[in-house]
Amino acid sequence: MAEDRINVSIVTPEEVVFEGKVNYLGVPSVKGSMGILAGHMPVVCQLDVGIIKLKSELEEKYVAVQKGYMEFFNNNANILTGRAIKTTYQDRHKAIEEVSKRHDIVQEISEETKKVIQAIGTLKRLRK
């Protein structure tokens, strides 16, 4: 008899956020939301910022993720992302905002770095 559950692992650089078996996995692919059941064909996809839904017989769990990647093969789903936050159905929008903020902060740091480089260039010209 074929396995009717999916082994899921959600990992960030800092921690393993989720590891367990589920009956259904929903992921936010950059090409659109994707639902996966046991026996699904192999898939490798890029993830967008959004909510991963993990459904088993007894409960549903939600994890907000930054962009990342998912590999599904032989009923094993490996999800790699920069940041992930466990959340509830009710708080999923807040969790998405939180993981997005972290992404925006990286953009802000890049902008601040550009300003510092410009200021250093201006100071060098003033010294001449």
CSV table of N, CA and C in Angstrom, one decimal:
chain,number,residue,atom,x,y,z
A,1,MET,N,0.8,-1.2,0.0
A,1,MET,CA,0.0,0.0,0.0
A,1,MET,C,0.9,1.2,0.0
A,2,ALA,N,0.5,2.2,-0.8
A,2,ALA,CA,1.3,3.4,-0.9
A,2,ALA,C,1.1,4.3,0.3
A,3,GLU,N,2.2,5.0,0.6
A,3,GLU,CA,2.1,6.0,1.8
A,3,GLU,C,1.1,7.1,1.4
A,4,ASP,N,0.2,7.4,2.4
A,4,ASP,CA,-0.8,8.4,2.1
A,4,ASP,C,-0.5,9.7,2.8
A,5,ARG,N,0.7,9.8,3.3
A,5,ARG,CA,1.1,11.1,4.0
A,5,ARG,C,2.4,11.6,3.4
A,6,ILE,N,2.6,12.9,3.6
A,6,ILE,CA,3.8,13.6,3.1
A,6,ILE,C,4.7,13.9,4.2
A,7,ASN,N,6.0,13.6,4.1
A,7,ASN,CA,7.0,14.1,5.1
A,7,ASN,C,7.4,15.5,4.7
A,8,VAL,N,7.2,16.4,5.6
A,8,VAL,CA,7.5,17.8,5.3
A,8,VAL,C,8.6,18.3,6.3
A,9,SER,N,9.5,19.1,5.7
A,9,SER,CA,10.5,19.7,6.5
A,9,SER,C,10.6,21.2,6.0
A,10,ILE,N,10.4,22.1,6.9
A,10,ILE,CA,10.6,23.6,6.6
A,10,ILE,C,11.8,24.1,7.4
A,11,VAL,N,12.7,24.6,6.7
A,11,VAL,CA,14.0,24.9,7.3
A,11,VAL,C,14.4,26.4,6.8
A,12,THR,N,14.9,27.1,7.8
A,12,THR,CA,15.5,28.4,7.6
A,12,THR,C,17.0,28.3,7.9
A,13,PRO,N,17.8,29.3,7.6
A,13,PRO,CA,19.2,29.2,8.0
A,13,PRO,C,19.4,29.1,9.5
A,14,GLU,N,18.5,29.6,10.3
A,14,GLU,CA,18.6,29.5,11.8
A,14,GLU,C,18.0,28.3,12.4
A,15,GLU,N,17.0,27.7,11.8
A,15,GLU,CA,16.3,26.6,12.6
A,15,GLU,C,15.4,25.8,11.7
A,16,VAL,N,15.0,24.6,12.2
A,16,VAL,CA,14.0,23.8,11.6
A,16,VAL,C,12.7,24.2,12.2
A,17,VAL,N,11.8,24.8,11.3
A,17,VAL,CA,10.6,25.4,11.8
A,17,VAL,C,9.5,24.3,11.9
A,18,PHE,N,9.5,23.4,11.0
A,18,PHE,CA,8.5,22.3,11.1
A,18,PHE,C,9.1,21.0,10.5
A,19,GLU,N,8.8,19.9,11.1
A,19,GLU,CA,9.1,18.6,10.6
A,19,GLU,C,8.0,17.7,11.0
A,20,GLY,N,7.4,17.0,10.1
A,20,GLY,CA,6.3,16.1,10.4
A,20,GLY,C,5.6,15.6,9.2
A,21,LYS,N,4.6,14.8,9.4
A,21,LYS,CA,3.8,14.1,8.3
A,21,LYS,C,2.5,14.8,8.2
A,22,VAL,N,2.1,15.1,7.0
A,22,VAL,CA,0.8,15.7,6.7
A,22,VAL,C,0.1,15.0,5.6
A,23,ASN,N,-1.3,15.2,5.5
A,23,ASN,CA,-2.0,14.7,4.4
A,23,ASN,C,-2.1,15.6,3.2
A,24,TYR,N,-2.0,16.9,3.5
A,24,TYR,CA,-2.1,17.9,2.4
A,24,TYR,C,-1.1,19.0,2.7
A,25,LEU,N,-0.4,19.5,1.6
A,25,LEU,CA,0.5,20.6,1.7
A,25,LEU,C,0.1,21.7,0.7
A,26,GLY,N,-0.1,22.9,1.2
A,26,GLY,CA,-0.3,24.0,0.2
A,26,GLY,C,0.8,25.0,0.3
A,27,VAL,N,1.4,25.4,-0.8
A,27,VAL,CA,2.5,26.3,-0.8
A,27,VAL,C,2.3,27.5,-1.8
A,28,PRO,N,2.9,28.6,-1.5
A,28,PRO,CA,2.7,29.8,-2.3
A,28,PRO,C,3.8,29.9,-3.4
A,29,SER,N,3.7,29.2,-4.5
A,29,SER,CA,4.6,29.2,-5.5
A,29,SER,C,4.6,30.6,-6.2
A,30,VAL,N,5.7,31.0,-6.8
A,30,VAL,CA,5.7,32.2,-7.6
A,30,VAL,C,4.8,32.2,-8.8
A,31,LYS,N,4.5,31.0,-9.3
A,31,LYS,CA,3.6,30.8,-10.4
A,31,LYS,C,2.1,30.6,-10.0
A,32,GLY,N,1.9,30.7,-8.6
A,32,GLY,CA,0.5,30.6,-8.1
A,32,GLY,C,0.5,29.5,-7.0
A,33,SER,N,-0.6,29.5,-6.2
A,33,SER,CA,-0.7,28.5,-5.1
A,33,SER,C,-0.7,27.1,-5.7
A,34,MET,N,-0.1,26.2,-4.9
A,34,MET,CA,0.0,24.8,-5.3
A,34,MET,C,-0.4,23.9,-4.2
A,35,GLY,N,-1.3,23.0,-4.4
A,35,GLY,CA,-1.7,22.0,-3.4
A,35,GLY,C,-1.1,20.6,-3.8
A,36,ILE,N,-0.6,20.0,-2.7
A,36,ILE,CA,0.1,18.7,-3.0
A,36,ILE,C,-0.5,17.6,-2.0
A,37,LEU,N,-0.8,16.5,-2.6
A,37,LEU,CA,-1.3,15.3,-1.9
A,37,LEU,C,-0.2,14.2,-2.1
A,38,ALA,N,-0.3,13.2,-1.2
A,38,ALA,CA,0.7,12.1,-1.3
A,38,ALA,C,0.5,11.5,-2.8
A,39,GLY,N,1.7,11.1,-3.3
A,39,GLY,CA,1.7,10.5,-4.7
A,39,GLY,C,1.8,11.6,-5.8
A,40,HIS,N,1.8,12.9,-5.4
A,40,HIS,CA,2.0,13.9,-6.4
A,40,HIS,C,3.3,13.7,-7.2
A,41,MET,N,3.3,14.1,-8.5
A,41,MET,CA,4.5,14.0,-9.3
A,41,MET,C,5.6,14.9,-8.7
A,42,PRO,N,6.8,14.5,-8.9
A,42,PRO,CA,8.0,15.3,-8.4
A,42,PRO,C,7.9,16.8,-8.9
A,43,VAL,N,8.2,17.7,-8.0
A,43,VAL,CA,8.2,19.1,-8.3
A,43,VAL,C,9.3,19.8,-7.6
A,44,VAL,N,9.9,20.8,-8.3
A,44,VAL,CA,10.8,21.7,-7.7
A,44,VAL,C,10.3,23.1,-8.1
A,45,CYS,N,10.1,24.0,-7.1
A,45,CYS,CA,9.5,25.3,-7.4
A,45,CYS,C,10.1,26.3,-6.5
A,46,GLN,N,10.0,27.6,-7.0
A,46,GLN,CA,10.4,28.7,-6.2
A,46,GLN,C,9.2,29.2,-5.5
A,47,LEU,N,9.4,29.5,-4.2
A,47,LEU,CA,8.2,30.0,-3.4
A,47,LEU,C,8.2,31.5,-3.3
A,48,ASP,N,7.0,32.1,-3.2
A,48,ASP,CA,6.8,33.5,-3.0
A,48,ASP,C,6.5,33.7,-1.5
A,49,VAL,N,6.5,35.0,-1.1
A,49,VAL,CA,6.1,35.3,0.3
A,49,VAL,C,4.7,34.9,0.4
A,50,GLY,N,4.3,34.2,1.5
A,50,GLY,CA,3.0,33.7,1.7
A,50,GLY,C,2.8,32.7,2.8
A,51,ILE,N,1.7,31.9,2.7
A,51,ILE,CA,1.4,31.0,3.8
A,51,ILE,C,1.5,29.6,3.3
A,52,ILE,N,2.2,28.7,4.0
A,52,ILE,CA,2.2,27.3,3.8
A,52,ILE,C,1.2,26.7,4.7
A,53,LYS,N,0.3,25.9,4.1
A,53,LYS,CA,-0.8,25.2,4.9
A,53,LYS,C,-0.4,23.7,5.0
A,54,LEU,N,-0.4,23.3,6.2
A,54,LEU,CA,-0.1,21.9,6.6
A,54,LEU,C,-1.3,21.2,7.2
A,55,LYS,N,-1.9,20.3,6.5
A,55,LYS,CA,-3.2,19.7,7.0
A,55,LYS,C,-3.0,18.2,7.3
A,56,SER,N,-3.4,17.8,8.5
A,56,SER,CA,-3.4,16.4,8.9
A,56,SER,C,-4.8,16.1,9.3
A,57,GLU,N,-5.0,14.8,9.7
A,57,GLU,CA,-6.4,14.4,10.1
A,57,GLU,C,-6.9,15.3,11.3
A,58,LEU,N,-6.1,15.6,12.2
A,58,LEU,CA,-6.5,16.3,13.4
A,58,LEU,C,-6.4,17.8,13.4
A,59,GLU,N,-5.6,18.4,12.6
A,59,GLU,CA,-5.4,19.8,12.7
A,59,GLU,C,-4.8,20.4,11.4
A,60,GLU,N,-4.9,21.7,11.3
A,60,GLU,CA,-4.2,22.5,10.3
A,60,GLU,C,-3.2,23.4,10.9
A,61,LYS,N,-2.1,23.5,10.3
A,61,LYS,CA,-1.0,24.4,10.8
A,61,LYS,C,-0.7,25.4,9.6
A,62,TYR,N,-0.2,26.5,10.0
A,62,TYR,CA,0.1,27.6,9.0
A,62,TYR,C,1.5,28.1,9.3
A,63,VAL,N,2.3,28.3,8.3
A,63,VAL,CA,3.6,28.9,8.4
A,63,VAL,C,3.8,30.0,7.4
A,64,ALA,N,4.1,31.2,7.8
A,64,ALA,CA,4.3,32.3,6.8
A,64,ALA,C,5.8,32.2,6.4
A,65,VAL,N,6.1,32.3,5.1
A,65,VAL,CA,7.5,32.2,4.7
A,65,VAL,C,7.8,33.4,3.8
A,66,GLN,N,9.1,33.6,3.8
A,66,GLN,CA,9.7,34.5,2.8
A,66,GLN,C,9.9,33.7,1.5
A,67,LYS,N,10.4,34.3,0.5
A,67,LYS,CA,10.7,33.6,-0.7
A,67,LYS,C,11.7,32.4,-0.4
A,68,GLY,N,11.6,31.4,-1.2
A,68,GLY,CA,12.4,30.2,-0.9
A,68,GLY,C,12.2,29.2,-2.0
A,69,TYR,N,12.5,27.9,-1.7
A,69,TYR,CA,12.4,26.8,-2.6
A,69,TYR,C,11.7,25.6,-2.0
A,70,MET,N,11.0,24.8,-2.8
A,70,MET,CA,10.5,23.6,-2.4
A,70,MET,C,10.8,22.5,-3.4
A,71,GLU,N,11.2,21.4,-2.8
A,71,GLU,CA,11.5,20.2,-3.6
A,71,GLU,C,10.5,19.1,-3.1
A,72,PHE,N,9.8,18.5,-4.0
A,72,PHE,CA,8.9,17.4,-3.6
A,72,PHE,C,9.2,16.2,-4.5
A,73,PHE,N,9.6,15.1,-3.8
A,73,PHE,CA,9.9,13.9,-4.5
A,73,PHE,C,9.6,12.7,-3.6
A,74,ASN,N,8.9,11.7,-4.1
A,74,ASN,CA,8.7,10.5,-3.3
A,74,ASN,C,8.0,10.7,-2.0
A,75,ASN,N,7.0,11.6,-1.9
A,75,ASN,CA,6.3,12.0,-0.7
A,75,ASN,C,7.1,12.7,0.3
A,76,ASN,N,8.2,13.3,-0.1
A,76,ASN,CA,9.0,14.1,0.8
A,76,ASN,C,9.1,15.5,0.3
A,77,ALA,N,8.7,16.5,1.1
A,77,ALA,CA,8.7,17.9,0.7
A,77,ALA,C,9.8,18.6,1.6
A,78,ASN,N,10.8,19.1,0.9
A,78,ASN,CA,11.8,19.9,1.6
A,78,ASN,C,11.7,21.4,1.2
A,79,ILE,N,11.4,22.2,2.2
A,79,ILE,CA,11.2,23.6,2.0
A,79,ILE,C,12.3,24.4,2.6
A,80,LEU,N,13.0,25.2,1.8
A,80,LEU,CA,14.1,26.1,2.3
A,80,LEU,C,13.6,27.5,2.1
A,81,THR,N,13.7,28.3,3.2
A,81,THR,CA,13.3,29.7,3.1
A,81,THR,C,14.2,30.6,4.0
A,82,GLY,N,14.3,31.9,3.7
A,82,GLY,CA,15.1,32.8,4.5
A,82,GLY,C,14.5,33.0,5.9
A,83,ARG,N,13.2,33.0,6.0
A,83,ARG,CA,12.5,33.2,7.3
A,83,ARG,C,11.2,32.6,7.3
A,84,ALA,N,10.8,32.0,8.4
A,84,ALA,CA,9.5,31.4,8.5
A,84,ALA,C,8.9,31.6,9.9
A,85,ILE,N,7.6,31.9,10.0
A,85,ILE,CA,6.9,32.2,11.3
A,85,ILE,C,5.7,31.3,11.4
A,86,LYS,N,5.6,30.5,12.4
A,86,LYS,CA,4.4,29.7,12.7
A,86,LYS,C,3.3,30.7,13.0
A,87,THR,N,2.1,30.4,12.5
A,87,THR,CA,1.0,31.3,12.8
A,87,THR,C,-0.3,30.5,12.8
A,88,THR,N,-1.4,31.3,13.0
A,88,THR,CA,-2.7,30.7,13.0
A,88,THR,C,-3.5,31.2,11.8
A,89,TYR,N,-4.6,30.6,11.5
A,89,TYR,CA,-5.4,31.0,10.4
A,89,TYR,C,-5.8,32.5,10.6
A,90,GLN,N,-6.2,32.9,11.8
A,90,GLN,CA,-6.6,34.2,12.0
A,90,GLN,C,-5.5,35.3,11.9
A,91,ASP,N,-4.3,34.9,12.3
A,91,ASP,CA,-3.2,35.8,12.3
A,91,ASP,C,-2.3,35.7,11.0
A,92,ARG,N,-2.7,35.0,10.0
A,92,ARG,CA,-1.8,34.7,8.9
A,92,ARG,C,-1.4,36.0,8.1
A,93,HIS,N,-2.3,37.0,8.1
A,93,HIS,CA,-2.0,38.2,7.4
A,93,HIS,C,-0.9,39.0,8.1
A,94,LYS,N,-1.0,39.0,9.4
A,94,LYS,CA,0.0,39.7,10.3
A,94,LYS,C,1.4,39.0,10.1
A,95,ALA,N,1.4,37.7,10.0
A,95,ALA,CA,2.6,36.9,9.9
A,95,ALA,C,3.2,37.2,8.5
A,96,ILE,N,2.4,37.3,7.5
A,96,ILE,CA,2.9,37.7,6.1
A,96,ILE,C,3.6,39.1,6.2
A,97,GLU,N,2.9,40.0,6.8
A,97,GLU,CA,3.5,41.3,7.0
A,97,GLU,C,4.8,41.3,7.7
A,98,GLU,N,4.9,40.5,8.7
A,98,GLU,CA,6.2,40.3,9.5
A,98,GLU,C,7.3,39.8,8.7
A,99,VAL,N,7.1,38.7,7.9
A,99,VAL,CA,8.1,38.2,7.1
A,99,VAL,C,8.5,39.1,5.9
A,100,SER,N,7.5,39.9,5.5
A,100,SER,CA,7.7,40.8,4.4
A,100,SER,C,8.6,42.0,4.9
A,101,LYS,N,8.3,42.4,6.1
A,101,LYS,CA,9.1,43.5,6.7
A,101,LYS,C,10.6,43.2,6.7
A,102,ARG,N,10.9,42.0,7.1
A,102,ARG,CA,12.3,41.6,7.2
A,102,ARG,C,12.9,41.7,5.8
A,103,HIS,N,12.1,41.3,4.8
A,103,HIS,CA,12.6,41.4,3.4
A,103,HIS,C,12.8,42.9,3.0
A,104,ASP,N,11.8,43.8,3.4
A,104,ASP,CA,11.9,45.2,3.1
A,104,ASP,C,13.1,45.8,3.9
A,105,ILE,N,13.4,45.4,5.1
A,105,ILE,CA,14.6,45.9,5.8
A,105,ILE,C,15.8,45.7,5.0
A,106,VAL,N,16.0,44.5,4.4
A,106,VAL,CA,17.2,44.3,3.5
A,106,VAL,C,17.2,45.3,2.4
A,107,GLN,N,16.1,45.6,1.8
A,107,GLN,CA,16.1,46.7,0.8
A,107,GLN,C,16.5,48.0,1.4
A,108,GLU,N,16.0,48.3,2.6
A,108,GLU,CA,16.4,49.6,3.2
A,108,GLU,C,17.9,49.7,3.5
A,109,ILE,N,18.4,48.6,4.0
A,109,ILE,CA,19.8,48.5,4.3
A,109,ILE,C,20.6,48.8,3.0
A,110,SER,N,20.2,48.2,1.9
A,110,SER,CA,20.9,48.4,0.6
A,110,SER,C,20.8,49.9,0.2
A,111,GLU,N,19.7,50.6,0.4
A,111,GLU,CA,19.5,52.0,0.1
A,111,GLU,C,20.4,52.8,1.0
A,112,GLU,N,20.5,52.5,2.3
A,112,GLU,CA,21.4,53.2,3.3
A,112,GLU,C,22.8,53.0,2.9
A,113,THR,N,23.2,51.9,2.4
A,113,THR,CA,24.6,51.6,2.0
A,113,THR,C,24.9,52.5,0.8
A,114,LYS,N,24.0,52.6,-0.1
A,114,LYS,CA,24.2,53.5,-1.3
A,114,LYS,C,24.4,55.0,-0.8
A,115,LYS,N,23.6,55.4,0.2
A,115,LYS,CA,23.8,56.8,0.7
A,115,LYS,C,25.1,57.0,1.3
A,116,VAL,N,25.6,56.0,2.1
A,116,VAL,CA,26.9,56.1,2.7
A,116,VAL,C,28.0,56.2,1.7
A,117,ILE,N,27.9,55.3,0.7
A,117,ILE,CA,28.9,55.4,-0.4
A,117,ILE,C,29.0,56.7,-1.1
A,118,GLN,N,27.8,57.3,-1.3
A,118,GLN,CA,27.7,58.6,-2.0
A,118,GLN,C,28.3,59.6,-1.1
A,119,ALA,N,28.0,59.6,0.2
A,119,ALA,CA,28.6,60.5,1.2
A,119,ALA,C,30.1,60.4,1.2
A,120,ILE,N,30.7,59.2,1.2
A,120,ILE,CA,32.1,59.0,1.2
A,120,ILE,C,32.7,59.6,-0.1
A,121,GLY,N,32.0,59.4,-1.2
A,121,GLY,CA,32.5,60.0,-2.5
A,121,GLY,C,32.5,61.5,-2.4
A,122,THR,N,31.5,62.1,-1.8
A,122,THR,CA,31.4,63.6,-1.7
A,122,THR,C,32.5,64.1,-0.8
A,123,LEU,N,32.8,63.4,0.3
A,123,LEU,CA,33.9,63.8,1.2
A,123,LEU,C,35.2,63.7,0.5
A,124,LYS,N,35.5,62.7,-0.3
A,124,LYS,CA,36.7,62.6,-1.0
A,124,LYS,C,36.9,63.7,-2.0
A,125,ARG,N,35.8,64.1,-2.6
A,125,ARG,CA,35.9,65.2,-3.6
A,125,ARG,C,36.2,66.5,-2.9
A,126,LEU,N,35.6,66.7,-1.7
A,126,LEU,CA,35.8,67.9,-0.9
A,126,LEU,C,37.3,68.0,-0.4
A,127,ARG,N,37.9,66.9,-0.2
A,127,ARG,CA,39.3,66.9,0.3
A,127,ARG,C,40.3,67.4,-0.8
A,128,LYS,N,39.9,67.2,-2.0
A,128,LYS,CA,40.8,67.6,-3.1
A,128,LYS,C,41.1,69.0,-3.3
